[in-house]
Amino acid sequence: MSRIAETFGKLESNNRRGFIPFITAGDPDLQTTRDLIIELARAGATLIELGVPFTDPMADGPVIQRASERALRHGFGLAEILQTVTEARQQTDVPLILFSYFNPLLQFCANEKADGTSALPAFKFEILTREAKRAGVDGVLVTDLVPEEASEFVAVLRANDLDMIFLVAPTSTDERLQMVAERASGFIYAVSRAGVTGAREEMSAEAEMLVRRVRQFSDLPVAVGFGISKPEQVADVWRYADAAVVGSAIVGELEQAKSSADAVSRVGRFARHLISG
Amino acid sequence: MAPLEELTAAYEAARADESFQQELDGLLRDFAGRPTALFLAQRLTEHAGGARIYLKREDLLHTGAHKINNTLGQILLARRMGKARIIAETGAGQHGVATATVCALFGLECVVYMGSEDMRRQALNVFRMQLLGAEVREVDSGSRTLKDAINEALRDWVTNVANTYYLLGSALGPHPYPVMVRDFQKVIGDETREQILEKEGRLPDCLIACVGGGSNSIGLFYPFLSDDAVRMIGVEAGGTGSELGQHAARFNAAGGGRPGVLQGTMSYVLQDERGQIATTHSISAGLDYPSIGPEHAFLHDEGRVEYTSVSDAEALAAFQMLSRLEGIIPALESAHAVAHALKVASEMKTDQILIVNLSGRGDKDVDTVRESLEPG
């Protein structure tokens, strides 16, 4: 059983709900990212989403775009992010997933230099899964990889005991929910409303409806994200879903931090506030 | 995915509906000004000293470029789908102007996303869009050019999908856009084929078009793909050099172009070794994009179409040459195709035929060219 399944299993048997924070790796720097992972685990995170920065984060609102831009200034890549996970793993067992756009993962899997004269270079997903597994990553969520294109990637992940997390949205049809249910493992991420990431004043009623629909197709835990920034919203999501994801609101705290230590204490404080209400 | 599935279904239905094509043909004729001329450029031909050079005059279309072919097709589709709000991205501003134009024609709300760098380069087109009643939204993220405008349009679309149609301007992005845009642009190649058969009694030996996202080129090439004797060349923006960041030549492997995924498409992408998308450079905003339509990637790998690039300086020279030799001021994008055509024609025999797609006119580029030509 994967660490993600085990974690949700424990939550369920204790009749508790999960809290899933998101941070962008390397924002403000990778050392702070490592410290944030450890602090968020201490604060009670069920699982942590580690964003892989990308130049063109088309599914993200301005807050996470800016985090990507800050992180990219350091010029590191996935190898360095995995090294950070390795370091954090020495101090915490909290499940970690990579939250990424496809291209940075794909290029990590390019096992030869393209010479430009012939067809596509071979992309070997085993390279990513092997290194991610070794670092202590538990799953991967790829925002711009649709389930019908993901079979090969999912197969390699599953063969290595890594979970593939898929996004579903209120606009997803039943056929699509079914397709996701067949391919997903770990948990399913329900997007609370149509649109990009970012905090909102009000949570839409669509989220609850969507979770109910997902449950018709899958027994996997369902997490709800996009737009959650307050303890009341977390508590509300907990009424009907297995976990609440908070991203932009946490990244917004990071943005205001004056130092690395300030970032860690701010985020820890904010996480505890979100969970305890 | 739901919006793309809805769009695909609507497009398939429209494509099968004869009345849709009839309405589109009527607008292309009466509003856009089709068919466009196929013009034998005699002085250019003499100058090159080889093949007879014909120009497919897409620059003569209403709004000044081939972009109107696609915007007319898609606006009819948007109306069929009952969408009241139209969004678009634009690089050079030609697609934005073409979108603003068809929105005015049908009385639809229009929002155009444009990178702040492109707004500076194409100030005249920004004003044209505003005159046509569109709202131009400045995109100040990333490289502040076309790709960032597309990101922002995609964000708008997923947020407002219920009432909004995303009118994408090139043969790129997720399915069905590459197919749909090609279908709306292939009128260029269909007409060219008919016209050259009428004028010369045979097919051309070579077709040349510039390639940004790749809509004017795929539109010209597509109807000739199964004619093996017709050579086809796509011309990318070579910019100021071959280092990553200095050009927009996606098929230049040494320059950082290799297969990747951007904006819902797998194609050749200019990127660093970590998969981060590179900034690009071209004197022409319309070619300044780090990826290329996926059908071009396929045609490249199949070896059916050749791809090459032309530098800013060569394009500028061709811009002036066509102005002086033929009395036609081309768009800087199209000037890339002209520049390469001069090289290719000179190596061909005088009884051979070369057709260049003159995808747009150059009024919008006059300021840029003046700045580039002024000393110091």
XYZ file of C-alpha atoms in Angstrom:
653
model
C 0.000 0.000 0.000
C 1.328 3.439 -0.861
C 2.117 5.925 1.852
C -0.709 8.129 0.550
C -3.288 5.327 0.794
C -2.013 4.434 4.254
C -2.256 8.046 5.428
C -5.819 8.472 4.198
C -6.691 5.057 5.676
C -5.492 6.196 9.098
C -7.452 9.456 8.805
C -10.601 7.578 7.947
C -10.290 5.083 10.771
C -9.893 8.007 13.172
C -12.819 9.745 11.488
C -10.669 12.757 10.703
C -10.201 14.922 7.628
C -7.028 15.926 5.850
C -5.171 19.169 5.249
C -3.005 19.448 2.139
C -0.808 22.537 1.792
C 0.898 23.525 -1.463
C 4.225 25.287 -1.731
C 6.377 26.008 -4.775
C 9.778 24.355 -4.583
C 12.495 26.973 -4.412
C 10.270 29.816 -3.243
C 12.079 31.672 -1.813
C 14.880 29.065 -2.001
C 15.321 25.293 -1.713
C 16.677 25.312 1.850
C 13.578 27.124 3.000
C 11.474 24.658 1.028
C 13.037 21.807 2.993
C 12.362 23.611 6.275
C 8.793 24.394 5.175
C 8.094 20.724 4.437
C 9.256 19.765 7.903
C 7.327 22.590 9.567
C 4.113 21.868 7.621
C 4.356 18.192 8.624
C 4.725 19.253 12.258
C 1.777 21.608 11.905
C -0.414 18.681 10.881
C -0.275 18.437 7.097
C -1.738 15.172 5.839
C 0.243 15.424 2.646
C 2.250 18.160 0.971
C 2.050 19.265 -2.655
C 5.408 20.447 -3.876
C 5.034 22.673 -6.926
C 7.656 22.307 -9.643
C 8.180 25.828 -10.979
C 7.467 26.391 -14.666
C 7.821 29.376 -16.960
C 4.283 29.011 -18.324
C 1.949 28.023 -15.483
C -1.277 28.382 -17.438
C -3.473 26.726 -14.804
C -2.295 29.083 -12.078
C -3.401 32.481 -10.924
C -1.010 35.387 -10.331
C 0.114 34.370 -6.816
C 1.524 30.995 -7.855
C 2.831 32.458 -11.125
C 4.907 34.883 -9.091
C 6.163 32.052 -6.866
C 7.292 30.197 -9.998
C 9.090 33.282 -11.248
C 10.876 33.741 -7.895
C 11.923 30.092 -7.820
C 13.113 30.033 -11.435
C 15.552 32.867 -10.766
C 17.707 30.339 -8.885
C 18.123 28.296 -12.070
C 17.716 24.865 -10.469
C 15.897 21.890 -11.973
C 14.015 18.795 -10.920
C 17.218 17.075 -9.755
C 17.757 19.770 -7.142
C 14.107 19.605 -6.072
C 14.424 15.856 -5.563
C 17.575 16.450 -3.539
C 15.534 18.757 -1.308
C 12.937 16.016 -0.864
C 15.706 13.587 0.070
C 16.888 15.993 2.752
C 13.390 16.577 4.124
C 12.768 12.828 4.179
C 15.435 12.435 6.850
C 13.125 14.250 9.231
C 9.570 13.509 8.159
C 7.364 10.743 6.769
C 4.652 13.078 5.500
C 3.501 12.010 2.000
C 4.822 14.304 -0.721
C 3.582 14.732 -4.245
C 5.095 16.682 -7.102
C 2.607 19.166 -8.552
C 3.938 19.970 -11.992
C 3.368 20.889 -15.590
C 4.316 18.112 -17.947
C 7.304 19.586 -19.751
C 9.777 19.821 -16.843
C 9.008 16.166 -16.010
C 9.209 15.093 -19.633
C 12.581 16.733 -20.226
C 13.934 15.081 -17.076
C 13.067 11.804 -18.839
C 14.861 12.628 -22.085
C 17.589 10.032 -22.012
C 19.521 11.254 -24.981
C 20.368 14.538 -26.529
C 18.138 15.121 -29.502
C 20.279 15.624 -32.585
C 17.477 17.361 -34.427
C 17.844 15.195 -37.508
C 15.437 12.419 -36.667
C 12.182 11.731 -34.931
C 11.369 12.254 -31.280
C 14.010 11.446 -28.703
C 13.077 8.621 -26.394
C 11.462 9.779 -23.187
C 12.013 7.214 -20.470
C 9.560 7.753 -17.651
C 11.526 5.207 -15.600
C 14.224 7.853 -15.136
C 11.780 10.125 -13.323
C 10.056 7.413 -11.310
C 13.340 5.875 -10.195
C 14.758 9.204 -9.020
C 11.488 10.385 -7.475
C 11.052 7.131 -5.608
C 14.631 7.232 -4.383
C 14.123 10.768 -3.057
C 10.963 9.774 -1.211
C 8.267 11.235 -3.440
C 4.916 9.451 -3.151
C 2.965 10.667 -6.146
C 2.730 13.031 -9.061
C 0.042 15.444 -10.237
C 0.480 16.844 -13.744
C -1.866 19.747 -14.394
C -1.630 19.619 -18.191
C -1.583 15.872 -18.781
C -5.094 14.650 -19.555
C -6.026 11.091 -18.577
C -6.417 9.856 -22.151
C -2.784 10.778 -22.833
C -1.464 9.510 -19.513
C -1.645 5.714 -19.781
C 2.037 5.083 -20.368
C 3.082 7.527 -17.656
C 0.593 6.067 -15.179
C 1.762 2.518 -15.870
C 5.367 3.398 -15.101
C 4.384 5.297 -11.953
C 2.252 2.442 -10.670
C 4.961 -0.114 -11.385
C 7.093 1.898 -8.979
C 4.431 2.337 -6.292
C 3.955 5.994 -7.090
C 0.450 7.434 -7.195
C -0.919 9.491 -10.061
C -3.244 12.209 -8.861
C -5.724 13.630 -11.364
C -7.698 16.850 -11.323
C -11.427 16.864 -11.972
C -13.558 19.987 -12.324
C -17.255 20.868 -12.061
C -17.266 20.896 -15.871
C -15.981 17.291 -16.067
C -18.491 14.950 -17.646
C -19.418 11.596 -16.139
C -17.387 9.891 -18.866
C -14.364 11.879 -17.784
C -14.897 11.131 -14.090
C -15.088 7.456 -15.007
C -11.860 7.701 -17.000
C -10.077 9.419 -14.127
C -11.412 6.871 -11.636
C -9.909 4.087 -13.724
C -6.467 5.657 -13.834
C -6.116 7.513 -10.532
C -4.608 6.228 -7.321
C -3.822 7.814 -3.952
C -6.595 10.374 -4.068
C -8.586 12.453 -6.541
C -8.243 16.212 -6.571
C -11.554 17.989 -7.145
C -11.211 21.556 -8.362
C -13.834 23.621 -6.547
C -14.795 25.763 -9.535
C -13.906 26.420 -13.152
C -10.814 28.621 -13.371
C -7.231 28.933 -12.211
C -5.659 28.675 -8.748
C -6.164 31.528 -6.297
C -7.979 32.472 -3.147
C -11.683 33.402 -3.262
C -14.008 34.936 -0.740
C -16.747 32.408 -1.303
C -16.554 28.698 -1.950
C -18.973 27.598 -4.598
C -21.650 24.999 -3.998
C -20.360 23.266 -7.120
C -17.543 21.651 -5.140
C -19.846 19.620 -2.915
C -21.848 18.477 -5.918
C -18.664 17.468 -7.724
C -17.380 15.432 -4.773
C -20.681 13.597 -4.622
C -20.408 12.808 -8.337
C -16.790 11.618 -8.007
C -17.836 9.211 -5.258
C -20.211 7.493 -7.668
C -17.207 6.431 -9.721
C -14.410 5.968 -7.221
C -13.711 4.820 -3.673
C -10.532 6.891 -3.536
C -10.337 9.759 -1.055
C -11.347 13.093 -2.582
C -9.532 16.346 -1.811
C -10.986 19.740 -2.718
C -8.821 22.676 -3.731
C -8.696 26.028 -5.583
C -9.853 29.084 -3.710
C -9.531 27.889 -0.096
C -7.880 30.441 2.161
C -9.728 30.498 5.503
C -10.382 28.105 8.398
C -14.157 28.342 7.795
C -13.647 27.201 4.207
C -11.449 24.296 5.336
C -14.108 23.262 7.843
C -16.794 23.542 5.215
C -14.887 21.309 2.783
C -14.370 18.810 5.596
C -18.138 18.324 5.803
C -18.227 16.535 2.459
C -14.648 15.794 1.291
C -11.696 13.876 2.707
C -9.227 16.735 2.578
C -8.864 20.424 1.820
C -6.002 21.764 -0.312
C -4.648 25.258 0.344
C -2.168 26.724 -2.152
C -2.251 30.381 -3.088
C -3.098 31.552 0.445
C 0.017 29.818 1.791
C 2.172 31.079 -1.056
C 0.767 34.538 -0.322
C 2.077 34.238 3.255
C 5.477 33.285 1.891
C 5.432 36.295 -0.372
C 5.152 38.586 2.656
C 7.923 36.913 4.652
C 10.948 39.017 5.490
C 13.398 36.155 5.864
C 13.655 32.409 5.540
C 13.008 31.930 9.262
C 10.064 34.327 9.095
C 8.678 32.342 6.141
C 8.807 29.082 8.061
C 7.191 30.479 11.192
C 4.514 32.395 9.254
C 3.530 29.351 7.218
C 3.531 27.075 10.265
C 1.324 29.536 12.133
C -1.027 29.958 9.181
C -1.336 26.175 8.676
C -2.250 25.659 12.341
C -4.771 28.483 12.096
C -6.392 26.907 9.019
C -6.674 23.497 10.647
C -7.842 24.552 14.096
C -10.214 27.258 12.969
C -11.117 19.287 -21.098
C -14.862 19.857 -21.115
C -14.543 23.106 -23.121
C -12.336 21.391 -25.691
C -14.735 18.489 -26.005
C -17.639 20.890 -26.447
C -15.673 22.809 -29.079
C -14.639 19.643 -30.927
C -18.213 18.404 -31.098
C -19.488 21.797 -32.276
C -16.787 22.031 -34.912
C -17.421 18.534 -36.235
C -21.112 19.345 -36.535
C -20.430 22.649 -38.304
C -17.980 21.051 -40.694
C -20.591 18.547 -41.762
C -23.208 21.254 -42.260
C -23.341 22.611 -45.786
C -25.067 25.829 -44.735
C -22.136 26.619 -42.425
C -19.666 26.411 -45.291
C -21.979 28.443 -47.536
C -22.272 31.218 -44.993
C -18.498 31.209 -44.499
C -17.822 31.278 -48.239
C -20.164 34.238 -48.606
C -18.366 36.192 -45.895
C -14.945 35.303 -47.256
C -16.029 36.659 -50.630
C -18.084 39.717 -49.702
C -16.515 40.808 -46.421
C -12.913 39.608 -46.564
C -12.350 39.981 -50.297
C -11.618 36.443 -51.494
C -10.331 35.121 -53.766
C -7.031 36.924 -53.375
C -4.818 37.411 -56.400
C -1.944 35.182 -57.434
C 0.503 37.705 -58.793
C 3.537 37.076 -60.985
C 6.277 39.238 -59.488
C 8.273 39.969 -62.610
C 10.882 42.355 -61.296
C 11.494 40.140 -58.261
C 11.828 37.170 -60.617
C 14.349 39.056 -62.746
C 16.257 40.095 -59.666
C 16.528 36.525 -58.390
C 17.404 35.297 -61.866
C 15.783 31.890 -61.611
C 12.324 30.500 -61.093
C 9.207 32.543 -61.833
C 8.073 33.918 -58.483
C 4.371 34.226 -57.806
C 2.983 35.950 -54.732
C -0.241 34.726 -53.132
C -1.685 38.050 -52.078
C -3.212 37.356 -48.663
C -2.025 40.874 -47.815
C -4.923 42.169 -49.908
C -7.527 40.729 -47.566
C -9.631 42.914 -45.307
C -7.631 43.696 -42.114
C -4.431 43.094 -44.067
C -3.530 39.479 -43.436
C -4.636 35.869 -43.775
C -5.853 35.888 -40.159
C -9.352 36.936 -41.232
C -9.921 33.538 -42.937
C -9.770 31.814 -39.579
C -11.557 34.455 -37.505
C -14.548 34.408 -39.852
C -14.756 30.630 -39.595
C -14.474 30.601 -35.830
C -16.859 33.486 -35.232
C -19.554 31.597 -37.105
C -18.804 28.614 -34.904
C -18.979 30.742 -31.749
C -22.391 31.994 -32.868
C -23.585 28.453 -33.458
C -22.423 27.599 -29.944
C -24.310 30.549 -28.500
C -21.259 32.204 -26.936
C -21.688 35.944 -26.455
C -18.166 36.791 -25.354
C -15.089 36.305 -27.528
C -11.510 36.247 -26.273
C -8.323 36.039 -28.307
C -4.570 36.334 -27.997
C -2.427 38.296 -30.370
C 1.262 38.665 -31.132
C 1.737 41.079 -33.999
C -1.795 42.303 -33.509
C -3.031 40.975 -36.851
C -5.083 38.212 -35.283
C -6.336 40.603 -32.624
C -7.452 43.057 -35.294
C -9.079 40.272 -37.308
C -10.916 39.067 -34.200
C -12.003 42.556 -33.181
C -13.246 43.028 -36.740
C -15.476 39.952 -36.849
C -16.765 40.719 -33.339
C -17.775 44.180 -34.552
C -19.394 42.576 -37.585
C -21.570 40.397 -35.387
C -21.928 42.684 -32.370
C -20.102 40.434 -29.915
C -18.052 41.449 -26.884
C -14.331 41.107 -27.596
C -11.339 40.895 -25.249
C -7.846 40.574 -26.729
C -4.828 39.574 -24.645
C -1.534 41.018 -25.805
C 1.936 40.999 -24.277
C 3.128 44.399 -23.120
C 6.271 44.042 -25.244
C 4.118 43.395 -28.323
C 1.821 46.319 -27.448
C 4.847 48.537 -27.571
C 6.021 47.112 -30.896
C 2.568 47.172 -32.475
C 0.986 50.293 -30.995
C -0.952 50.985 -34.191
C -2.702 47.637 -34.079
C -3.621 48.190 -30.426
C -5.392 51.357 -31.434
C -7.082 49.642 -34.370
C -8.510 46.984 -32.052
C -9.792 49.673 -29.721
C -11.385 51.525 -32.627
C -13.176 48.309 -33.508
C -14.631 48.181 -30.019
C -12.384 45.532 -28.483
C -10.826 45.687 -25.055
C -7.066 45.048 -25.226
C -5.710 43.562 -22.003
C -2.018 43.962 -21.384
C -0.165 40.811 -20.315
C 2.793 41.619 -18.143
C 3.931 38.123 -17.130
C 6.703 35.907 -18.470
C 8.276 37.177 -21.676
C 5.346 39.564 -22.308
C 4.820 38.254 -25.828
C 2.519 35.871 -27.690
C 2.978 32.796 -25.512
C 2.113 34.761 -22.397
C -0.942 36.201 -24.115
C -2.032 32.635 -24.889
C -1.518 31.614 -21.236
C -3.680 34.515 -20.129
C -6.387 33.757 -22.687
C -6.450 30.116 -21.546
C -6.829 31.268 -17.931
C -9.716 33.519 -18.920
C -11.323 30.712 -20.910
C -11.281 28.109 -18.131
C -12.688 30.708 -15.760
C -15.486 31.968 -18.024
C -16.098 28.980 -20.232
C -19.884 29.021 -19.916
C -20.338 32.198 -21.986
C -16.912 32.593 -23.606
C -15.437 31.396 -26.887
C -11.647 31.349 -27.214
C -10.829 32.359 -30.774
C -7.263 31.066 -31.118
C -5.382 32.528 -34.035
C -2.862 29.953 -35.134
C -2.598 26.251 -35.870
C -1.406 25.470 -32.365
C -2.693 24.811 -28.869
C -4.778 21.797 -27.892
C -6.996 19.810 -30.227
C -9.187 20.769 -32.081
C -7.486 24.125 -32.726
C -4.616 22.953 -34.962
C -7.016 21.023 -37.195
C -9.733 23.658 -37.176
C -7.397 26.572 -37.941
C -5.772 24.584 -40.742
C -9.169 23.828 -42.221
C -10.129 27.515 -42.170
C -6.781 28.503 -43.721
C -6.542 25.851 -46.407
C -8.603 28.106 -48.647
C -5.222 29.747 -49.369
C -3.804 26.553 -50.858
C -7.035 25.546 -52.570
C -7.228 28.865 -54.389
C -3.518 28.870 -55.187
C -3.808 25.461 -56.767
C -6.701 26.509 -58.956
C -5.042 29.792 -59.937
C -1.659 28.356 -60.857
C -3.293 25.616 -62.928
C -5.200 28.313 -64.750
C -2.159 30.532 -65.304
C 0.551 27.963 -65.929
C -1.340 24.778 -66.650
C 0.655 22.907 -64.056
C 1.474 22.683 -60.365
C 4.251 24.817 -58.863
C 7.696 23.389 -58.179
C 8.062 25.039 -54.804
C 5.933 26.697 -52.108
C 7.399 28.969 -49.463
C 5.735 30.485 -46.402
C 6.834 31.884 -43.067
C 6.081 29.859 -39.946
C 5.264 31.333 -36.553
C 2.541 29.171 -35.062
C 2.132 28.017 -38.616
C -1.344 28.929 -39.850
C -0.587 30.693 -43.139
C 1.966 28.049 -44.092
C -0.224 25.065 -43.275
C -3.043 26.782 -45.140
C -0.905 27.037 -48.272
C 0.804 23.644 -47.960
C -2.053 21.396 -46.928
C -3.828 21.037 -50.306
C -0.476 20.155 -51.953
C 0.779 17.589 -49.433
C 0.053 14.599 -51.609
C 1.668 16.185 -54.684
C 5.113 14.703 -54.192
C 6.734 16.862 -56.859
C 5.849 20.060 -55.025
C 8.671 21.090 -52.726
C 7.596 23.019 -49.619
C 9.665 25.188 -47.342
C 8.638 26.746 -44.046
C 10.692 29.743 -42.939
C 11.186 30.384 -39.234
C 12.516 33.511 -37.564
C 16.290 33.344 -37.291
C 16.409 36.551 -35.225
C 19.864 37.878 -34.416
C 21.760 34.626 -33.813
C 21.546 30.932 -33.024
C 21.883 31.108 -29.236
C 18.781 30.260 -27.219
C 16.883 33.514 -26.757
C 18.131 35.130 -29.968
C 15.711 33.497 -32.406
C 12.448 31.611 -32.838
C 13.675 28.682 -34.957
C 12.074 25.712 -33.243
C 13.631 23.167 -35.609
C 17.103 24.461 -34.813
C 18.292 21.692 -32.461
C 21.600 23.412 -31.759
C 19.620 26.529 -30.881
C 17.569 24.756 -28.198
C 14.600 23.435 -30.181
C 13.440 19.922 -29.328
C 10.227 18.017 -28.631
C 8.300 19.143 -25.595
C 4.850 20.028 -24.346
C 3.559 23.582 -24.192
C -0.009 24.886 -23.981
C -1.642 21.550 -24.552
C 0.400 20.478 -27.545
C 3.401 18.267 -28.078
C 5.658 19.771 -30.686
C 9.113 21.250 -31.111
C 9.724 23.772 -28.354
C 12.545 26.195 -27.651
C 13.555 25.366 -24.109
C 16.458 24.919 -21.762
C 17.699 21.475 -20.727
C 15.337 21.527 -17.730
C 12.216 21.959 -19.785
C 11.728 25.641 -19.000
C 10.410 27.517 -22.015
C 12.931 29.900 -23.551
C 12.418 33.494 -24.453
C 12.523 34.074 -28.181
C 13.450 36.944 -30.428
C 12.318 38.062 -33.816
C 11.970 41.455 -35.427
C 8.468 40.290 -36.349
C 6.119 39.811 -33.430
C 4.051 37.293 -35.380
C 6.895 34.785 -35.565
C 8.067 35.318 -32.005
C 6.762 32.133 -30.380
C 8.725 29.259 -28.766
C 6.649 26.415 -30.191
C 5.219 25.522 -33.576
C 1.944 23.954 -34.658
C 2.017 20.177 -34.150
C 1.228 19.386 -37.791
C 4.443 21.160 -38.784
C 6.350 18.990 -36.297
C 4.842 15.967 -38.014
C 5.634 17.223 -41.519
C 9.165 17.993 -40.375
C 9.717 14.527 -38.942
C 8.158 12.931 -42.017
C 10.521 14.931 -44.185
C 7.625 16.215 -46.301
C 8.265 19.881 -45.600
C 11.689 21.491 -45.236
C 12.193 24.117 -42.565
C 14.806 26.790 -42.483
C 15.260 30.211 -40.955
C 15.972 33.755 -42.042
C 17.600 36.422 -39.873
C 16.138 39.775 -38.857
C 18.595 41.501 -41.198
C 17.675 39.326 -44.185
C 13.983 39.876 -43.547
C 14.529 43.630 -43.355
C 16.387 43.586 -46.650
C 13.610 41.593 -48.312
C 11.028 43.972 -46.839
C 12.700 46.880 -48.620
C 13.391 44.960 -51.779
C 9.783 43.888 -52.297
C 8.638 47.430 -51.579
C 10.911 48.851 -54.247
C 10.758 46.124 -56.859
C 7.055 45.367 -56.786
C 5.367 48.239 -54.975
C 4.238 45.895 -52.231
C 5.156 46.543 -48.613
C 4.993 43.125 -46.956
C 4.503 42.283 -43.299
C 7.840 41.536 -41.636
C 6.586 37.987 -41.110
C 5.980 37.548 -44.837
C 9.299 39.255 -45.591
C 10.991 36.194 -44.058
C 9.359 34.036 -46.730
C 10.326 36.505 -49.460
C 13.939 36.555 -48.280
C 14.233 32.808 -48.498
C 12.353 32.675 -51.788
C 15.006 34.898 -53.371
C 17.709 32.408 -52.395
C 15.753 29.377 -53.572
C 14.527 30.944 -56.818
C 18.042 31.861 -57.846
C 19.015 28.188 -57.666
C 16.045 27.094 -59.782
C 15.619 27.049 -63.553
C 13.819 29.887 -65.281
C 10.986 27.604 -66.398
C 10.263 26.555 -62.845
C 7.591 28.060 -60.621
C 7.907 29.203 -57.047
C 4.970 30.533 -55.008
C 5.441 32.651 -51.897
C 2.595 33.213 -49.489
C 2.479 36.928 -48.864
C 0.550 36.424 -45.638
C 0.154 40.069 -44.650
C 0.843 43.662 -45.523
C 3.480 45.750 -43.841
C 1.725 48.929 -42.725
C 1.875 47.765 -39.117
C 5.650 47.312 -39.371
C 6.611 50.644 -40.825
C 7.630 52.081 -37.438
C 9.679 49.020 -36.521
C 11.467 49.093 -39.849
C 12.146 52.808 -39.603
C 13.673 52.332 -36.148
C 15.807 49.465 -37.419
C 17.091 51.414 -40.386
C 17.894 54.625 -38.575
C 21.592 54.828 -37.762
C 22.627 54.448 -34.113
